[in-house]
Structures are given as structure tokens and as C-alpha cells.
Amino acid sequence: MSDLSFDDLIEDAWREFASTLALRLPRLETGQYIEVTRQDGQRHRVLVAFTAADSGKIRCTLDSALLRSSDRAEWIRTRGQLAQLGWRFLPRKDNHMAQAGHGDIPRLTQLAVSTLREVFGHAHPVFVMINDPFRPAARTSFGELHDLTAALDALPDCVATGYVVESEAELLAITRDVVATLLGSQVAIVDGCIELPALDVVPWRIFASPQGPSLVFTTTLSHRLLDSALLGRLVVDHSARWPDIALTVDRDHVYAQRVVDAAVLQPQNIASALSTWRRFLADAACRLVEVLNSGGPGAHNCGYSAVPVGLQTLFDLAMRDNLSSSRIVHLANGKTDRLREYLRVCRGLAADAAESATAARERGADLGEIRLHSDATEFYRHFCALLEEAIDRATPRGA
């Protein structure tokens, strides 16, 4: 696979953004709309709006007031740029408009993307948001229903219909069995948490709340909060769409969490919460991570973790893709000192994982936990080899 530069990653992000719009626009019914907005202070400002017209076409509008300049020459230049892109100016409404039938929606989404990039100057889609108030609530798929049935069949009758758990360990054990069946993957309990396989865009886990019989689905959005006001705005923005998912702060870490009552444990409740949670991860979590972690290199290094944020980013990329040593050199700007520090940390992680695997075997832990530690050991050792190769590539010959 060819190595991707940061420019390639940006292009991929815009393609994904356009694909999201192209997927939803044909499903709009007459009068329904989708907006592309940006954060301006305490409010969201609509940049581009798509509306399903009575004619059956999708109409895209742009408020001219957003771009009008007191400099007449600048405004004329902007008007010409918009016309060249494909916008039509409507003097009476003082806005720009374009429309397309369902068969030509890709052209309309590309027009919107070009406008956001070339006219509004947004370098990456992370700086804008899609407001889709008419998005249908995701329905449980047949596959999920089938998996849930299998999970219920595998549990005792008293658990399947509702079960009062007697301990935190029992709560986690039953939840692990249900989640493993729903995901179709091996799931283990490690240090009091249910560790999940890397199936989603961000890592997450489940633990039992110490405040009562409840489960907490959690993911880390940032290791160091730098802007409390920004977090406050994000809480307001997301509370309407994701009312059951809270953004919380602990020791400067920002978490997204979904609490599931387990006073009477019912697998159906776990399945429903899991479905909502994974939609949140797919639709919003990655964007929240990007917004909360803006800033220069090292700005969000965790004060409580020995893993540099740059190395953690490389880990995340490696879990999603075939990360090569040459790409590591590119992403680290060829800095061998940084790569050697990453290698030192990674070797320590590999040793810790190997020690955990040995300890798990010695105490007779279940195969899932042993496999989790063994897989981690293999991952870190493989990554050490990648870093060694990257250091060799980045070191000038003869040095």
C-alpha cells in the first residue's frame, strides 16, 4: 500500500464528508433540510443549506451576507468566484443557489465542498459540522436481532428475562458474555473493565459504576483539557442529539460516557445501549477528538501517562491501517530523537504486556484475558520493529 501524506489524509476526510452528504440528501422529504454549520462564538452559523424542494430536486443555498465585504472590489471578486464554481445569484433573496436532481447529487455535494474550502477557507471538515435534524433513528438490524437472540439463548432463563446481580464481578461477567455475542468477537475482563476489540473508530471499554448497580460505557476524548469554554459549548451542542451520553472531566481528561442502569440486568437493555453507543462513536466521537485536541505538538500530552500523544496517534493509525516505517518517518518529520523516545516507551509497553500475559496464565485466568495480553505483546513487539526500521530510514548514511 502506498504511504499517505497529510495532504492525502485531508483529501480523504473531505471525500468522506461529501459521501456523508451524498448518502443523506436523496432521502430528504419535501421541506426537510440539512445544514453545514460552523461555530462562531456562542452560536452556530449556517454556511450551506440543502432543502428538498416541491419539484423533487435538492436545492442548495448560500447566504450572501456571510461573504459580503465592505470592499466592493473584494465582493465582486467573491461573486465571480462563486459563479465560476457553479452558484447562481438571486438578487431578491440576496443569496446564492444551486440545485440538482437525485441523479446529480454528487455534483451538488462537490460544489458545497469546493465552496467550504476555496471560499470560506476551511482546510479540513473538522472545522464544520453537519446538522441533520431529520436523520431517521437507526433501526436495529436483522443481524443485531439475530445476535441478541443467540445471546439470550446462551444465558440462563432467569438472566434472559431480567436478573438481579449480587456482585460487581457477576455484573461484568454477564455483560461480557452478552457483548461478546453481539459483537461476534472475543471480549475479556481486565483490571475490572471489559476490554473491547478495536472495532470502532476510537477505543472504548465498559466498567461497573461504584455508585450503584450500573454499567458505564466510556471512551477518552482528550488527555488534557485546554479550553473549558469550548467543552461547555460542545456539551450544549451534543446534549440534544445524544441525551444519554455525557461529556465528563476528571483530572483534565475528557470522557464520553453512557450509563446503563443494571438494578435488574436485562440483555435487551445492554443491546440497545450498545447500538446507541456505537452510533455515537461512528457519528460524533472522532469529530469531538479532533476539536478537543487542536493545538501544537505535545499540547495534549497526558500528565498521567507515559505514552506520548504522538506515539498513541501512531498506535491508532496502525490499528486501523497497515502503517509502514516510511510513513512513520514522514509523520514524525524525520526526527530520530523523537522516534528513539517512542521506541523506548514501546519496548516498555511490550515488556509490561508480556508480564501481564505471564501473570494471567499463572493465576489461571480465562483464555480471553490471556489472549488479550498476548495480542498486545505481539502488537508492541511488531511496532518496536517498525520503529527500529523507521529510525534506520531517518538516520543519515554514515552518521
CSV table of C-alpha atoms in Angstrom, one decimal:
chain,number,residue,atom,x,y,z
A,1,MET,CA,0.0,0.0,0.0
A,2,SER,CA,1.3,3.5,-0.8
A,3,ASP,CA,2.1,5.8,2.0
A,4,LEU,CA,-0.4,8.6,2.6
A,5,SER,CA,0.8,12.2,3.3
A,6,PHE,CA,-1.1,14.6,5.5
A,7,ASP,CA,-2.5,16.2,2.2
A,8,ASP,CA,-3.8,12.7,1.3
A,9,LEU,CA,-5.4,12.4,4.7
A,10,ILE,CA,-7.1,15.8,4.3
A,11,GLU,CA,-8.4,14.8,0.8
A,12,ASP,CA,-9.8,11.5,2.3
A,13,ALA,CA,-11.5,13.5,5.0
A,14,TRP,CA,-13.3,15.7,2.5
A,15,ARG,CA,-14.2,12.8,0.4
A,16,GLU,CA,-15.8,11.1,3.4
A,17,PHE,CA,-17.6,14.4,4.3
A,18,ALA,CA,-19.0,14.6,0.7
A,19,SER,CA,-20.0,10.9,0.8
A,20,THR,CA,-21.9,11.5,4.1
A,21,LEU,CA,-23.9,14.3,2.4
A,22,ALA,CA,-24.5,12.3,-0.8
A,23,LEU,CA,-25.9,9.4,1.2
A,24,ARG,CA,-28.4,11.5,3.2
A,25,LEU,CA,-29.6,14.1,0.6
A,26,PRO,CA,-31.6,11.7,-1.6
A,27,ARG,CA,-33.6,10.6,1.5
A,28,LEU,CA,-34.8,14.1,2.4
A,29,GLU,CA,-38.6,14.5,2.0
A,30,THR,CA,-40.2,17.7,0.8
A,31,GLY,CA,-39.4,20.6,3.2
A,32,GLN,CA,-36.7,18.7,5.1
A,33,TYR,CA,-33.2,20.1,5.2
A,34,ILE,CA,-29.6,19.5,6.1
A,35,GLU,CA,-27.2,22.3,7.2
A,36,VAL,CA,-23.5,22.7,7.2
A,37,THR,CA,-22.5,24.9,10.1
A,38,ARG,CA,-19.5,26.3,11.9
A,39,GLN,CA,-19.0,27.5,15.4
A,40,ASP,CA,-18.9,31.4,15.7
A,41,GLY,CA,-18.5,32.3,19.3
A,42,GLN,CA,-21.6,31.1,21.2
A,43,ARG,CA,-23.7,30.2,18.2
A,44,HIS,CA,-23.7,28.0,15.1
A,45,ARG,CA,-23.7,29.8,11.8
A,46,VAL,CA,-25.2,28.1,8.7
A,47,LEU,CA,-22.8,28.2,5.8
A,48,VAL,CA,-24.6,26.0,3.3
A,49,ALA,CA,-28.2,24.6,3.5
A,50,PHE,CA,-29.7,21.7,1.4
A,51,THR,CA,-33.5,21.6,1.1
A,52,ALA,CA,-35.8,19.1,-0.6
A,53,ALA,CA,-37.9,21.2,-3.0
A,54,ASP,CA,-41.5,20.5,-4.1
A,55,SER,CA,-40.1,19.8,-7.6
A,56,GLY,CA,-38.3,16.7,-6.2
A,57,LYS,CA,-34.9,18.4,-6.6
A,58,ILE,CA,-32.4,19.2,-3.9
A,59,ARG,CA,-31.8,22.9,-3.6
A,60,CYS,CA,-28.5,24.2,-2.1
A,61,THR,CA,-28.4,27.8,-0.8
A,62,LEU,CA,-25.7,30.1,0.5
A,63,ASP,CA,-26.3,33.2,2.5
A,64,SER,CA,-24.5,36.1,0.7
A,65,ALA,CA,-24.3,38.1,3.9
A,66,LEU,CA,-21.7,35.7,5.2
A,67,LEU,CA,-19.3,36.6,2.4
A,68,ARG,CA,-20.2,40.3,1.6
A,69,SER,CA,-17.2,42.6,2.1
A,70,SER,CA,-17.2,46.3,2.7
A,71,ASP,CA,-14.6,46.4,-0.1
A,72,ARG,CA,-16.6,46.5,-3.3
A,73,ALA,CA,-13.8,45.0,-5.4
A,74,GLU,CA,-13.4,42.1,-2.9
A,75,TRP,CA,-17.1,41.4,-3.0
A,76,ILE,CA,-17.1,41.4,-6.9
A,77,ARG,CA,-14.2,39.0,-6.8
A,78,THR,CA,-16.0,36.7,-4.4
A,79,ARG,CA,-19.2,36.9,-6.6
A,80,GLY,CA,-17.1,35.9,-9.6
A,81,GLN,CA,-15.5,33.0,-7.7
A,82,LEU,CA,-18.9,31.7,-6.7
A,83,ALA,CA,-20.3,32.0,-10.2
A,84,GLN,CA,-17.2,30.1,-11.5
A,85,LEU,CA,-17.9,27.3,-9.0
A,86,GLY,CA,-21.5,27.0,-10.3
A,87,TRP,CA,-23.6,29.2,-7.9
A,88,ARG,CA,-26.4,31.4,-9.3
A,89,PHE,CA,-27.0,34.7,-7.5
A,90,LEU,CA,-30.7,35.5,-6.6
A,91,PRO,CA,-30.8,39.3,-6.0
A,92,ARG,CA,-34.3,39.4,-4.4
A,93,LYS,CA,-33.3,36.8,-1.8
A,94,ASP,CA,-29.7,38.0,-1.5
A,95,ASN,CA,-28.4,34.5,-1.6
A,96,HIS,CA,-26.7,32.1,-4.0
A,97,MET,CA,-28.5,28.9,-5.1
A,98,ALA,CA,-27.8,25.7,-7.0
A,99,GLN,CA,-30.0,22.7,-7.4
A,100,ALA,CA,-29.8,19.1,-8.8
A,101,GLY,CA,-31.9,16.1,-9.3
A,102,HIS,CA,-31.2,12.9,-7.4
A,103,GLY,CA,-29.0,11.6,-10.2
A,104,ASP,CA,-26.8,14.7,-10.0
A,105,ILE,CA,-26.3,15.0,-6.2
A,106,PRO,CA,-22.5,14.2,-6.3
A,107,ARG,CA,-22.1,17.4,-8.3
A,108,LEU,CA,-24.0,19.4,-5.6
A,109,THR,CA,-22.0,17.9,-2.7
A,110,GLN,CA,-18.8,18.7,-4.6
A,111,LEU,CA,-19.9,22.3,-5.1
A,112,ALA,CA,-20.5,22.6,-1.4
A,113,VAL,CA,-17.1,21.1,-0.5
A,114,SER,CA,-15.3,23.4,-3.0
A,115,THR,CA,-17.1,26.4,-1.5
A,116,LEU,CA,-16.2,25.4,2.0
A,117,ARG,CA,-12.6,25.0,1.1
A,118,GLU,CA,-12.0,27.7,-1.5
A,119,VAL,CA,-14.4,30.5,-0.5
A,120,PHE,CA,-14.8,30.0,3.3
A,121,GLY,CA,-11.2,28.8,3.6
A,122,HIS,CA,-11.8,25.7,5.8
A,123,ALA,CA,-8.8,23.4,5.4
A,124,HIS,CA,-10.4,20.4,7.0
A,125,PRO,CA,-14.0,19.2,7.6
A,126,VAL,CA,-13.3,19.1,11.3
A,127,PHE,CA,-14.0,22.9,11.3
A,128,VAL,CA,-17.6,22.5,10.2
A,129,MET,CA,-20.5,20.3,11.3
A,130,ILE,CA,-23.4,18.6,9.5
A,131,ASN,CA,-26.7,19.4,11.2
A,132,ASP,CA,-29.2,16.7,10.1
A,133,PRO,CA,-32.3,17.1,12.2
A,134,PHE,CA,-34.4,14.8,10.1
A,135,ARG,CA,-32.0,11.9,10.2
A,136,PRO,CA,-34.1,8.8,10.9
A,137,ALA,CA,-33.3,7.0,14.1
A,138,ALA,CA,-31.2,4.0,13.3
A,139,ARG,CA,-33.2,0.8,13.5
A,140,THR,CA,-31.9,-2.4,14.9
A,141,SER,CA,-30.7,-4.5,12.1
A,142,PHE,CA,-31.8,-8.1,11.5
A,143,GLY,CA,-28.2,-9.2,12.2
A,144,GLU,CA,-28.4,-7.4,15.6
A,145,LEU,CA,-31.7,-9.1,16.4
A,146,HIS,CA,-30.2,-12.5,15.4
A,147,ASP,CA,-27.2,-11.9,17.6
A,148,LEU,CA,-29.3,-10.8,20.6
A,149,THR,CA,-31.4,-14.0,20.3
A,150,ALA,CA,-28.3,-16.0,20.3
A,151,ALA,CA,-27.0,-14.1,23.4
A,152,LEU,CA,-30.3,-14.7,25.2
A,153,ASP,CA,-30.3,-18.4,24.3
A,154,ALA,CA,-26.8,-18.8,25.7
A,155,LEU,CA,-27.8,-17.4,29.1
A,156,PRO,CA,-29.9,-19.0,31.9
A,157,ASP,CA,-33.6,-18.2,31.7
A,158,CYS,CA,-33.5,-16.1,34.9
A,159,VAL,CA,-30.9,-13.8,33.3
A,160,ALA,CA,-32.6,-13.6,29.9
A,161,THR,CA,-35.8,-12.2,31.4
A,162,GLY,CA,-34.2,-9.9,34.0
A,163,TYR,CA,-31.7,-10.7,36.7
A,164,VAL,CA,-30.7,-9.0,40.0
A,165,VAL,CA,-26.9,-9.3,40.2
A,166,GLU,CA,-25.3,-9.9,43.5
A,167,SER,CA,-21.8,-8.5,42.8
A,168,GLU,CA,-19.8,-6.3,40.5
A,169,ALA,CA,-17.9,-9.3,39.2
A,170,GLU,CA,-21.2,-11.1,38.3
A,171,LEU,CA,-22.5,-7.9,36.6
A,172,LEU,CA,-19.3,-7.7,34.5
A,173,ALA,CA,-19.3,-11.4,33.6
A,174,ILE,CA,-22.8,-11.4,32.3
A,175,THR,CA,-22.3,-8.2,30.4
A,176,ARG,CA,-19.1,-9.6,28.9
A,177,ASP,CA,-21.0,-12.7,27.6
A,178,VAL,CA,-23.8,-10.6,26.0
A,179,VAL,CA,-21.4,-8.0,24.4
A,180,ALA,CA,-19.1,-10.8,23.1
A,181,THR,CA,-22.1,-12.4,21.4
A,182,LEU,CA,-23.4,-9.2,20.0
A,183,LEU,CA,-20.0,-8.1,18.6
A,184,GLY,CA,-19.1,-11.6,17.5
A,185,SER,CA,-15.6,-11.0,19.0
A,186,GLN,CA,-13.6,-12.2,22.0
A,187,VAL,CA,-14.1,-9.9,25.0
A,188,ALA,CA,-12.1,-10.0,28.2
A,189,ILE,CA,-12.4,-8.5,31.7
A,190,VAL,CA,-9.1,-6.9,32.6
A,191,ASP,CA,-8.5,-4.9,35.8
A,192,GLY,CA,-12.2,-4.6,36.5
A,193,CYS,CA,-13.0,-3.3,33.0
A,194,ILE,CA,-14.5,-5.1,29.9
A,195,GLU,CA,-11.9,-4.5,27.2
A,196,LEU,CA,-13.3,-4.3,23.7
A,197,PRO,CA,-11.6,-5.3,20.4
A,198,ALA,CA,-10.6,-2.5,18.0
A,199,LEU,CA,-13.8,-2.5,16.0
A,200,ASP,CA,-14.7,1.2,16.2
A,201,VAL,CA,-13.0,4.5,15.3
A,202,VAL,CA,-11.9,5.1,18.9
A,203,PRO,CA,-11.1,2.6,21.6
A,204,TRP,CA,-13.6,2.2,24.5
A,205,ARG,CA,-14.4,0.0,27.5
A,206,ILE,CA,-17.1,-0.9,30.0
A,207,PHE,CA,-16.9,-0.8,33.7
A,208,ALA,CA,-19.2,-1.2,36.7
A,209,SER,CA,-20.1,2.1,38.4
A,210,PRO,CA,-19.1,2.3,42.1
A,211,GLN,CA,-22.1,4.5,42.7
A,212,GLY,CA,-24.6,1.7,42.2
A,213,PRO,CA,-25.6,-1.3,40.1
A,214,SER,CA,-25.0,0.2,36.7
A,215,LEU,CA,-22.7,-0.1,33.7
A,216,VAL,CA,-20.6,2.7,32.2
A,217,PHE,CA,-19.6,2.7,28.5
A,218,THR,CA,-16.7,5.1,28.3
A,219,THR,CA,-14.1,6.5,25.8
A,220,THR,CA,-11.4,9.1,26.2
A,221,LEU,CA,-11.8,12.2,24.1
A,222,SER,CA,-8.8,14.1,25.3
A,223,HIS,CA,-5.9,13.6,27.8
A,224,ARG,CA,-5.6,17.3,28.6
A,225,LEU,CA,-8.4,19.8,28.6
A,226,LEU,CA,-7.1,23.2,27.4
A,227,ASP,CA,-10.3,25.1,26.8
A,228,SER,CA,-13.2,24.7,29.3
A,229,ALA,CA,-15.4,27.1,27.4
A,230,LEU,CA,-15.1,25.0,24.3
A,231,LEU,CA,-16.1,21.9,26.2
A,232,GLY,CA,-19.1,23.8,27.6
A,233,ARG,CA,-20.2,24.6,24.0
A,234,LEU,CA,-19.7,21.0,22.9
A,235,VAL,CA,-21.8,19.8,25.8
A,236,VAL,CA,-24.7,22.1,24.8
A,237,ASP,CA,-24.4,21.2,21.1
A,238,HIS,CA,-24.4,17.4,21.7
A,239,SER,CA,-26.9,17.1,24.6
A,240,ALA,CA,-29.9,17.4,22.2
A,241,ARG,CA,-28.7,14.8,19.8
A,242,TRP,CA,-27.1,12.4,22.3
A,243,PRO,CA,-29.1,13.0,25.5
A,244,ASP,CA,-28.0,9.7,27.1
A,245,ILE,CA,-24.3,10.3,26.6
A,246,ALA,CA,-22.5,12.7,28.9
A,247,LEU,CA,-19.2,14.5,28.5
A,248,THR,CA,-17.3,14.5,31.8
A,249,VAL,CA,-13.9,15.7,33.0
A,250,ASP,CA,-11.6,14.0,35.5
A,251,ARG,CA,-8.0,15.2,36.2
A,252,ASP,CA,-8.0,17.2,33.0
A,253,HIS,CA,-9.1,14.1,31.0
A,254,VAL,CA,-12.3,14.4,28.9
A,255,TYR,CA,-14.5,11.3,28.6
A,256,ALA,CA,-17.8,10.5,26.8
A,257,GLN,CA,-19.9,8.1,28.9
A,258,ARG,CA,-23.1,6.2,28.6
A,259,VAL,CA,-24.6,4.9,31.9
A,260,VAL,CA,-26.9,1.9,31.8
A,261,ASP,CA,-29.0,1.0,34.9
A,262,ALA,CA,-28.4,-2.6,36.0
A,263,ALA,CA,-30.5,-2.8,39.1
A,264,VAL,CA,-32.3,-5.5,37.1
A,265,LEU,CA,-29.9,-6.6,34.4
A,266,GLN,CA,-31.6,-7.2,31.1
A,267,PRO,CA,-29.6,-8.2,28.0
A,268,GLN,CA,-32.1,-6.2,25.8
A,269,ASN,CA,-31.0,-3.0,27.6
A,270,ILE,CA,-27.3,-3.8,27.0
A,271,ALA,CA,-28.0,-4.4,23.3
A,272,SER,CA,-30.0,-1.1,23.0
A,273,ALA,CA,-27.3,0.9,24.8
A,274,LEU,CA,-24.5,-0.8,22.7
A,275,SER,CA,-26.3,0.1,19.5
A,276,THR,CA,-26.7,3.8,20.5
A,277,TRP,CA,-23.2,4.0,21.8
A,278,ARG,CA,-21.6,2.7,18.6
A,279,ARG,CA,-23.6,5.1,16.5
A,280,PHE,CA,-22.3,7.9,18.7
A,281,LEU,CA,-18.7,6.6,18.2
A,282,ALA,CA,-19.2,6.5,14.5
A,283,ASP,CA,-21.0,9.8,14.1
A,284,ALA,CA,-19.6,12.1,16.7
A,285,ALA,CA,-16.7,10.8,18.8
A,286,CYS,CA,-14.0,11.2,16.1
A,287,ARG,CA,-15.1,14.8,15.5
A,288,LEU,CA,-15.0,15.5,19.2
A,289,VAL,CA,-11.5,14.1,19.5
A,290,GLU,CA,-10.3,16.4,16.7
A,291,VAL,CA,-12.0,19.5,18.1
A,292,LEU,CA,-10.7,18.9,21.7
A,293,ASN,CA,-7.2,18.1,20.6
A,294,SER,CA,-6.4,21.1,18.4
A,295,GLY,CA,-3.1,22.8,19.1
A,296,GLY,CA,0.6,22.3,18.6
A,297,PRO,CA,2.6,19.1,19.0
A,298,GLY,CA,2.6,17.9,22.6
A,299,ALA,CA,-0.2,20.3,23.6
A,300,HIS,CA,-2.4,17.5,24.9
A,301,ASN,CA,0.2,15.1,26.3
A,302,CYS,CA,-1.3,13.3,29.2
A,303,GLY,CA,0.2,14.3,32.6
A,304,TYR,CA,-0.7,10.9,34.0
A,305,SER,CA,0.5,8.6,31.1
A,306,ALA,CA,4.0,7.6,30.0
A,307,VAL,CA,2.8,7.3,26.4
A,308,PRO,CA,3.4,10.4,24.3
A,309,VAL,CA,0.4,11.6,22.4
A,310,GLY,CA,2.3,11.3,19.1
A,311,LEU,CA,3.1,7.6,19.8
A,312,GLN,CA,-0.5,7.0,20.7
A,313,THR,CA,-1.6,8.5,17.4
A,314,LEU,CA,0.7,6.1,15.6
A,315,PHE,CA,-0.8,3.2,17.5
A,316,ASP,CA,-4.2,4.3,16.5
A,317,LEU,CA,-3.2,4.5,12.8
A,318,ALA,CA,-1.5,1.1,13.0
A,319,MET,CA,-4.7,-0.5,14.4
A,320,ARG,CA,-6.8,0.9,11.5
A,321,ASP,CA,-4.3,0.5,8.7
A,322,ASN,CA,-1.0,-1.1,7.5
A,323,LEU,CA,1.3,1.5,8.9
A,324,SER,CA,4.8,1.4,7.2
A,325,SER,CA,8.1,2.6,8.6
A,326,SER,CA,8.4,5.2,5.8
A,327,ARG,CA,5.1,6.7,6.8
A,328,ILE,CA,6.2,6.8,10.4
A,329,VAL,CA,9.3,8.7,9.4
A,330,HIS,CA,7.1,11.2,7.4
A,331,LEU,CA,4.6,11.7,10.3
A,332,ALA,CA,7.5,12.2,12.8
A,333,ASN,CA,9.1,14.7,10.4
A,334,GLY,CA,12.2,12.5,10.3
A,335,LYS,CA,13.2,13.4,13.9
A,336,THR,CA,15.3,10.5,15.1
A,337,ASP,CA,15.3,11.7,18.7
A,338,ARG,CA,11.5,11.5,18.8
A,339,LEU,CA,11.5,8.1,17.2
A,340,ARG,CA,14.1,6.8,19.7
A,341,GLU,CA,11.9,8.1,22.6
A,342,TYR,CA,8.9,6.3,21.0
A,343,LEU,CA,10.9,3.1,20.8
A,344,ARG,CA,12.0,3.3,24.4
A,345,VAL,CA,8.3,3.7,25.5
A,346,CYS,CA,7.1,1.0,23.2
A,347,ARG,CA,9.7,-1.5,24.5
A,348,GLY,CA,8.4,-0.8,28.0
A,349,LEU,CA,4.8,-1.4,26.9
A,350,ALA,CA,5.8,-4.7,25.2
A,351,ALA,CA,7.6,-5.9,28.4
A,352,ASP,CA,4.6,-4.9,30.6
A,353,ALA,CA,2.2,-6.7,28.3
A,354,ALA,CA,4.3,-9.8,28.3
A,355,GLU,CA,4.5,-9.7,32.1
A,356,SER,CA,0.7,-9.4,32.3
A,357,ALA,CA,0.2,-12.4,30.0
A,358,THR,CA,2.5,-14.5,32.1
A,359,ALA,CA,0.7,-13.4,35.3
A,360,ALA,CA,-2.6,-14.2,33.7
A,361,ARG,CA,-1.5,-17.7,32.8
A,362,GLU,CA,-0.1,-18.3,36.3
A,363,ARG,CA,-3.3,-17.3,38.1
A,364,GLY,CA,-5.4,-19.4,35.7
A,365,ALA,CA,-7.2,-16.5,34.0
A,366,ASP,CA,-9.7,-17.3,31.2
A,367,LEU,CA,-8.4,-17.7,27.7
A,368,GLY,CA,-9.9,-14.3,26.6
A,369,GLU,CA,-7.8,-12.3,29.1
A,370,ILE,CA,-4.6,-14.3,28.3
A,371,ARG,CA,-5.2,-13.8,24.5
A,372,LEU,CA,-5.7,-10.1,25.1
A,373,HIS,CA,-2.4,-9.6,26.8
A,374,SER,CA,-0.6,-11.9,24.3
A,375,ASP,CA,-2.0,-10.0,21.3
A,376,ALA,CA,-0.9,-6.7,23.0
A,377,THR,CA,2.6,-8.1,23.4
A,378,GLU,CA,2.7,-9.1,19.8
A,379,PHE,CA,1.4,-5.7,18.7
A,380,TYR,CA,4.0,-3.8,20.7
A,381,ARG,CA,6.9,-6.0,19.6
A,382,HIS,CA,5.9,-5.6,16.0
A,383,PHE,CA,5.6,-1.9,16.4
A,384,CYS,CA,9.1,-1.8,18.0
A,385,ALA,CA,10.4,-3.5,14.9
A,386,LEU,CA,8.7,-0.8,12.8
A,387,LEU,CA,10.2,2.0,14.9
A,388,GLU,CA,13.7,0.4,14.6
A,389,GLU,CA,13.3,0.4,10.8
A,390,ALA,CA,12.0,3.9,10.8
A,391,ILE,CA,15.0,5.1,12.8
A,392,ASP,CA,17.3,3.4,10.3
A,393,ARG,CA,15.5,5.1,7.4
A,394,ALA,CA,15.6,8.5,9.2
A,395,THR,CA,19.3,8.3,10.1
A,396,PRO,CA,21.6,9.8,7.5
A,397,ARG,CA,24.1,7.4,6.0
A,398,GLY,CA,27.4,7.5,7.6
A,399,ALA,CA,26.0,9.1,10.8
